[in-house]
Amino acid sequence: MPNFPNIILFAIPFFILAMLLELYVTTKQNIKAYEKKDALSSIAMGIGNVLIGFASKVVVLLALFFVYEHLRIFTIPVVWWSFILLFFADDFSYYWFHRISHECRLFWASHVVHHSSQHYNLSTALRQTWSGSFYSFVFWLWIPLLGFHPAMILLQMSVSLLYQFWIHTETIDKMPYWFEAVFNTPSHHRVHHGSNPVYLDRNHAGILIIWDKLFGTFQPELKEEKVNYGLTSNINSYNPIYIAFHEWVALGKDAFTGRKSWRDRFQYLIKPPGWKHDGTGKISDDLRNEWLNSKQRNP
């Protein structure tokens, strides 16, 4: 079995130094990028994610190894060109995991944690789920099926996570045009964290923005539409326990209480956030269409 280091743990000192540098730069520029309680909440979520990750990685490894050992179609060697193929396979998987996490409430229940801050800075990148890693790996199971070794897959997943750290900042406006055209950038990802109707459920990229452009979910950052960070209905809490589980509680109430058909109960699990069985809810497409119609009426 290939022995790769846990690069996330090695990167922790870099995370700390980068946040301190960003805090220094934004303070010098009189930009209020950080709010103490919010940043501490994000850091607490990150620490919890790392600690819980020791348990969730057991589940992930067992699943990946089961597919690799018993179901794989090919055996792909651990060589330089296989890492290039794996880079694209992992990034493609991440795009669909991320997109479905916004379009299916069962996955949104864990992913909402990352969007719950109303601030956007490097500490926001650390605001990670405590529950999603136990089941989100299903989007990667096709990769060991092809014959990529699980250790390679976990390494590439860590590389993707590391890349996404630096794009959680407002201190960088735009990268060079060619870079913006191909890669995920702070500008692209600011859009993703926006609660403005035009920005909802857009730019699900991990490293490459090409998937969003290919599958119709790309939205550039608009000069005339300043990004408002957070949720369409913000939770206004700094309690890590509440941040981690508030949507699970809300999902449980919607799906398993009240007088509803079993079909409606099941649909609460698979429909997008905002969907209601009685037709009173609004999903992101509804909010975006309302915004576009208002723009057409009032150009």
CSV table of C-alpha atoms in Angstrom, one decimal:
chain,number,residue,atom,x,y,z
A,1,MET,CA,0.0,0.0,0.0
A,2,PRO,CA,1.4,3.4,-0.9
A,3,ASN,CA,2.3,5.5,2.1
A,4,PHE,CA,1.4,9.1,1.7
A,5,PRO,CA,1.6,11.8,4.4
A,6,ASN,CA,-1.5,13.5,5.9
A,7,ILE,CA,-0.8,16.8,4.2
A,8,ILE,CA,-3.8,18.5,5.9
A,9,LEU,CA,-2.1,18.1,9.3
A,10,PHE,CA,1.2,19.4,7.9
A,11,ALA,CA,-0.7,22.5,6.5
A,12,ILE,CA,-2.2,23.6,9.8
A,13,PRO,CA,0.7,26.0,10.6
A,14,PHE,CA,0.3,27.5,7.1
A,15,PHE,CA,-3.4,28.0,7.8
A,16,ILE,CA,-2.6,29.9,11.0
A,17,LEU,CA,0.1,32.1,9.4
A,18,ALA,CA,-2.1,32.9,6.4
A,19,MET,CA,-5.0,34.0,8.6
A,20,LEU,CA,-2.8,36.2,10.7
A,21,LEU,CA,-1.4,37.8,7.5
A,22,GLU,CA,-4.9,38.3,6.1
A,23,LEU,CA,-5.9,39.9,9.4
A,24,TYR,CA,-2.9,42.2,9.3
A,25,VAL,CA,-3.5,43.3,5.7
A,26,THR,CA,-7.3,43.9,6.1
A,27,THR,CA,-6.7,45.8,9.4
A,28,LYS,CA,-4.1,48.0,7.7
A,29,GLN,CA,-6.6,48.7,4.9
A,30,ASN,CA,-9.4,49.4,7.4
A,31,ILE,CA,-11.4,46.4,6.0
A,32,LYS,CA,-13.5,44.6,8.7
A,33,ALA,CA,-13.0,41.1,7.3
A,34,TYR,CA,-12.9,39.3,10.6
A,35,GLU,CA,-15.4,39.2,13.5
A,36,LYS,CA,-13.9,37.6,16.6
A,37,LYS,CA,-16.8,35.3,17.5
A,38,ASP,CA,-17.4,34.3,14.0
A,39,ALA,CA,-13.8,33.4,13.3
A,40,LEU,CA,-13.5,31.4,16.6
A,41,SER,CA,-16.7,29.5,15.6
A,42,SER,CA,-15.2,28.7,12.2
A,43,ILE,CA,-11.9,27.5,13.8
A,44,ALA,CA,-13.8,25.4,16.3
A,45,MET,CA,-15.7,23.8,13.4
A,46,GLY,CA,-12.4,23.1,11.7
A,47,ILE,CA,-10.9,21.5,14.8
A,48,GLY,CA,-14.0,19.3,15.2
A,49,ASN,CA,-13.8,18.3,11.6
A,50,VAL,CA,-10.2,17.2,12.0
A,51,LEU,CA,-10.9,15.2,15.2
A,52,ILE,CA,-14.1,13.6,13.8
A,53,GLY,CA,-12.1,12.9,10.6
A,54,PHE,CA,-10.1,10.3,12.4
A,55,ALA,CA,-13.3,8.2,12.7
A,56,SER,CA,-14.9,9.1,9.4
A,57,LYS,CA,-11.7,8.1,7.5
A,58,VAL,CA,-12.1,4.6,8.8
A,59,VAL,CA,-15.5,4.4,7.1
A,60,VAL,CA,-14.2,6.0,3.9
A,61,LEU,CA,-11.2,3.8,3.7
A,62,LEU,CA,-13.3,0.6,4.3
A,63,ALA,CA,-15.6,1.6,1.5
A,64,LEU,CA,-12.9,2.6,-0.9
A,65,PHE,CA,-10.9,-0.5,-0.2
A,66,PHE,CA,-13.9,-2.8,-0.6
A,67,VAL,CA,-14.6,-1.4,-4.0
A,68,TYR,CA,-10.9,-1.5,-5.0
A,69,GLU,CA,-10.2,-5.0,-3.7
A,70,HIS,CA,-13.5,-6.7,-4.9
A,71,LEU,CA,-15.0,-4.7,-7.7
A,72,ARG,CA,-12.3,-2.9,-9.6
A,73,ILE,CA,-12.3,-3.1,-13.4
A,74,PHE,CA,-8.6,-2.3,-13.9
A,75,THR,CA,-5.5,-1.9,-11.8
A,76,ILE,CA,-4.0,1.5,-12.4
A,77,PRO,CA,-0.4,1.8,-11.3
A,78,VAL,CA,0.9,4.5,-8.9
A,79,VAL,CA,2.9,6.5,-11.5
A,80,TRP,CA,3.0,10.1,-12.6
A,81,TRP,CA,0.5,9.9,-15.4
A,82,SER,CA,-2.1,8.2,-13.1
A,83,PHE,CA,-2.0,11.2,-10.8
A,84,ILE,CA,-2.9,13.4,-13.8
A,85,LEU,CA,-5.9,11.2,-14.6
A,86,LEU,CA,-6.8,11.1,-10.9
A,87,PHE,CA,-6.6,14.9,-10.7
A,88,PHE,CA,-9.4,15.3,-13.2
A,89,ALA,CA,-11.4,12.3,-11.9
A,90,ASP,CA,-11.3,13.7,-8.3
A,91,ASP,CA,-12.2,17.3,-9.4
A,92,PHE,CA,-15.1,16.0,-11.5
A,93,SER,CA,-16.4,14.0,-8.4
A,94,TYR,CA,-16.0,17.0,-6.2
A,95,TYR,CA,-18.1,19.2,-8.6
A,96,TRP,CA,-21.0,16.8,-8.5
A,97,PHE,CA,-20.7,16.2,-4.8
A,98,HIS,CA,-20.7,20.0,-4.2
A,99,ARG,CA,-23.6,20.6,-6.6
A,100,ILE,CA,-25.7,17.9,-5.2
A,101,SER,CA,-25.0,19.2,-1.7
A,102,HIS,CA,-26.8,22.3,-2.8
A,103,GLU,CA,-29.6,20.6,-4.6
A,104,CYS,CA,-30.5,17.7,-2.2
A,105,ARG,CA,-31.4,18.6,1.4
A,106,LEU,CA,-29.9,15.3,2.8
A,107,PHE,CA,-26.5,16.5,1.7
A,108,TRP,CA,-27.3,20.2,2.3
A,109,ALA,CA,-27.9,19.3,6.0
A,110,SER,CA,-24.1,18.8,6.4
A,111,HIS,CA,-22.8,21.2,3.8
A,112,VAL,CA,-24.8,24.2,5.1
A,113,VAL,CA,-22.2,24.5,7.9
A,114,HIS,CA,-19.7,25.8,5.4
A,115,HIS,CA,-22.2,28.6,4.3
A,116,SER,CA,-23.4,29.6,7.7
A,117,SER,CA,-20.9,32.5,8.2
A,118,GLN,CA,-21.9,36.0,7.2
A,119,HIS,CA,-18.2,36.8,6.8
A,120,TYR,CA,-15.7,35.7,4.1
A,121,ASN,CA,-12.1,35.2,5.1
A,122,LEU,CA,-9.6,32.4,5.4
A,123,SER,CA,-11.1,31.3,8.7
A,124,THR,CA,-14.4,30.6,6.7
A,125,ALA,CA,-12.5,27.9,4.8
A,126,LEU,CA,-12.1,26.0,8.1
A,127,ARG,CA,-15.8,26.0,8.8
A,128,GLN,CA,-16.3,22.4,7.9
A,129,THR,CA,-19.0,19.8,8.5
A,130,TRP,CA,-18.9,17.3,11.4
A,131,SER,CA,-21.3,14.8,9.7
A,132,GLY,CA,-20.8,15.0,5.9
A,133,SER,CA,-17.6,13.0,5.6
A,134,PHE,CA,-19.4,9.9,6.8
A,135,TYR,CA,-21.5,9.7,3.6
A,136,SER,CA,-20.3,12.2,1.0
A,137,PHE,CA,-17.6,9.7,-0.1
A,138,VAL,CA,-20.2,7.9,-2.2
A,139,PHE,CA,-19.4,10.4,-5.0
A,140,TRP,CA,-15.9,9.0,-5.2
A,141,LEU,CA,-16.6,5.3,-5.3
A,142,TRP,CA,-16.5,5.1,-9.0
A,143,ILE,CA,-12.7,6.0,-8.9
A,144,PRO,CA,-11.5,2.9,-7.0
A,145,LEU,CA,-13.9,0.9,-9.3
A,146,LEU,CA,-11.8,2.1,-12.2
A,147,GLY,CA,-8.7,0.9,-10.4
A,148,PHE,CA,-7.2,3.9,-8.6
A,149,HIS,CA,-5.7,2.9,-5.2
A,150,PRO,CA,-7.6,4.4,-2.2
A,151,ALA,CA,-4.4,6.0,-0.8
A,152,MET,CA,-4.0,7.9,-4.0
A,153,ILE,CA,-7.6,9.1,-3.9
A,154,LEU,CA,-7.4,10.3,-0.3
A,155,LEU,CA,-4.2,12.2,-1.2
A,156,GLN,CA,-5.8,13.9,-4.1
A,157,MET,CA,-8.9,14.8,-2.1
A,158,SER,CA,-6.5,16.5,0.5
A,159,VAL,CA,-4.8,18.4,-2.3
A,160,SER,CA,-8.2,19.7,-3.5
A,161,LEU,CA,-9.1,20.7,0.0
A,162,LEU,CA,-5.8,22.6,0.4
A,163,TYR,CA,-6.2,24.4,-2.8
A,164,GLN,CA,-9.6,25.6,-1.8
A,165,PHE,CA,-8.3,27.3,1.4
A,166,TRP,CA,-6.7,30.3,-0.3
A,167,ILE,CA,-9.8,31.2,-2.4
A,168,HIS,CA,-11.7,32.2,0.8
A,169,THR,CA,-10.6,35.8,0.8
A,170,GLU,CA,-11.6,39.3,-0.2
A,171,THR,CA,-8.0,40.5,-0.3
A,172,ILE,CA,-7.6,39.2,-3.9
A,173,ASP,CA,-9.9,40.8,-6.5
A,174,LYS,CA,-9.1,39.0,-9.8
A,175,MET,CA,-6.5,36.6,-11.0
A,176,PRO,CA,-5.1,36.9,-14.5
A,177,TYR,CA,-7.7,36.3,-17.2
A,178,TRP,CA,-6.3,32.9,-18.3
A,179,PHE,CA,-6.3,31.7,-14.6
A,180,GLU,CA,-9.9,32.9,-14.1
A,181,ALA,CA,-10.9,31.1,-17.2
A,182,VAL,CA,-9.7,27.7,-16.0
A,183,PHE,CA,-9.3,27.6,-12.3
A,184,ASN,CA,-11.5,28.3,-9.2
A,185,THR,CA,-10.5,31.7,-7.8
A,186,PRO,CA,-11.5,34.0,-4.9
A,187,SER,CA,-13.8,35.9,-7.2
A,188,HIS,CA,-15.5,32.7,-8.4
A,189,HIS,CA,-15.8,31.3,-4.9
A,190,ARG,CA,-17.1,34.6,-3.4
A,191,VAL,CA,-20.1,34.1,-5.8
A,192,HIS,CA,-20.6,30.6,-4.4
A,193,HIS,CA,-20.8,31.9,-0.9
A,194,GLY,CA,-23.3,34.7,-1.8
A,195,SER,CA,-26.9,34.7,-0.6
A,196,ASN,CA,-27.9,37.1,-3.4
A,197,PRO,CA,-30.5,35.3,-5.6
A,198,VAL,CA,-28.3,35.7,-8.7
A,199,TYR,CA,-25.4,33.9,-6.9
A,200,LEU,CA,-27.3,31.1,-5.3
A,201,ASP,CA,-26.1,27.5,-6.1
A,202,ARG,CA,-23.4,28.7,-8.6
A,203,ASN,CA,-19.7,27.9,-9.0
A,204,HIS,CA,-19.4,24.5,-7.4
A,205,ALA,CA,-15.9,24.1,-8.5
A,206,GLY,CA,-13.1,22.5,-6.5
A,207,ILE,CA,-10.0,23.4,-8.4
A,208,LEU,CA,-11.2,23.7,-12.0
A,209,ILE,CA,-14.0,26.1,-12.9
A,210,ILE,CA,-14.5,24.4,-16.3
A,211,TRP,CA,-17.1,22.0,-14.9
A,212,ASP,CA,-19.4,24.9,-13.9
A,213,LYS,CA,-19.0,26.3,-17.4
A,214,LEU,CA,-19.6,22.9,-19.0
A,215,PHE,CA,-22.7,22.1,-16.9
A,216,GLY,CA,-24.4,25.5,-16.8
A,217,THR,CA,-23.7,26.5,-13.2
A,218,PHE,CA,-21.2,29.3,-13.7
A,219,GLN,CA,-21.8,32.8,-12.6
A,220,PRO,CA,-19.2,35.6,-12.7
A,221,GLU,CA,-18.9,38.0,-9.9
A,222,LEU,CA,-20.8,41.2,-10.9
A,223,LYS,CA,-19.4,44.6,-10.1
A,224,GLU,CA,-22.9,46.0,-9.6
A,225,GLU,CA,-24.0,43.1,-7.3
A,226,LYS,CA,-21.9,43.1,-4.1
A,227,VAL,CA,-21.9,39.7,-2.6
A,228,ASN,CA,-23.9,39.2,0.6
A,229,TYR,CA,-22.4,36.2,2.5
A,230,GLY,CA,-24.3,33.7,4.5
A,231,LEU,CA,-27.7,31.9,4.1
A,232,THR,CA,-31.0,33.2,2.7
A,233,SER,CA,-32.1,32.8,6.3
A,234,ASN,CA,-29.1,33.2,8.6
A,235,ILE,CA,-28.8,31.3,11.8
A,236,ASN,CA,-27.2,34.1,13.8
A,237,SER,CA,-25.4,31.7,16.2
A,238,TYR,CA,-21.8,31.2,17.1
A,239,ASN,CA,-22.5,27.9,19.0
A,240,PRO,CA,-20.5,25.1,17.2
A,241,ILE,CA,-23.0,22.5,18.2
A,242,TYR,CA,-25.9,24.5,16.8
A,243,ILE,CA,-23.9,25.3,13.6
A,244,ALA,CA,-23.1,21.6,13.1
A,245,PHE,CA,-26.6,20.2,13.6
A,246,HIS,CA,-29.3,22.9,13.2
A,247,GLU,CA,-30.2,21.8,9.7
A,248,TRP,CA,-30.4,18.1,10.7
A,249,VAL,CA,-32.9,19.1,13.4
A,250,ALA,CA,-34.9,21.2,10.9
A,251,LEU,CA,-34.8,18.4,8.3
A,252,GLY,CA,-36.0,15.9,10.9
A,253,LYS,CA,-38.9,18.1,11.8
A,254,ASP,CA,-40.0,18.7,8.2
A,255,ALA,CA,-39.6,15.0,7.2
A,256,PHE,CA,-40.9,13.1,10.3
A,257,THR,CA,-43.4,15.3,12.0
A,258,GLY,CA,-46.9,16.6,11.1
A,259,ARG,CA,-49.5,15.1,8.8
A,260,LYS,CA,-47.8,14.2,5.5
A,261,SER,CA,-47.8,11.4,3.1
A,262,TRP,CA,-44.8,9.1,3.1
A,263,ARG,CA,-44.0,10.4,-0.4
A,264,ASP,CA,-43.8,13.9,0.9
A,265,ARG,CA,-41.6,12.8,3.9
A,266,PHE,CA,-39.2,11.2,1.5
A,267,GLN,CA,-39.2,14.2,-0.8
A,268,TYR,CA,-38.0,16.4,2.1
A,269,LEU,CA,-34.8,14.3,2.0
A,270,ILE,CA,-34.1,14.6,-1.7
A,271,LYS,CA,-35.6,17.9,-2.8
A,272,PRO,CA,-33.6,21.1,-2.7
A,273,PRO,CA,-33.5,23.3,0.4
A,274,GLY,CA,-36.5,25.5,0.6
A,275,TRP,CA,-38.9,23.0,-0.9
A,276,LYS,CA,-42.2,22.5,1.0
A,277,HIS,CA,-44.8,19.8,0.4
A,278,ASP,CA,-47.7,22.3,0.4
A,279,GLY,CA,-46.1,24.5,-2.3
A,280,THR,CA,-45.3,27.4,0.0
A,281,GLY,CA,-41.5,27.0,-0.2
A,282,LYS,CA,-39.1,28.7,-2.6
A,283,ILE,CA,-35.9,27.0,-3.9
A,284,SER,CA,-33.0,28.9,-5.3
A,285,ASP,CA,-34.3,28.7,-8.8
A,286,ASP,CA,-37.5,30.4,-7.7
A,287,LEU,CA,-35.6,33.2,-5.9
A,288,ARG,CA,-33.3,33.7,-8.9
A,289,ASN,CA,-36.2,33.9,-11.4
A,290,GLU,CA,-37.9,36.5,-9.1
A,291,TRP,CA,-34.7,38.5,-9.1
A,292,LEU,CA,-34.3,38.3,-12.9
A,293,ASN,CA,-38.0,39.3,-13.4
A,294,SER,CA,-37.6,42.3,-11.1
A,295,LYS,CA,-34.5,43.4,-13.1
A,296,GLN,CA,-36.4,43.1,-16.3
A,297,ARG,CA,-39.2,45.3,-14.9
A,298,ASN,CA,-36.8,47.8,-13.4
A,299,PRO,CA,-33.7,47.8,-15.7
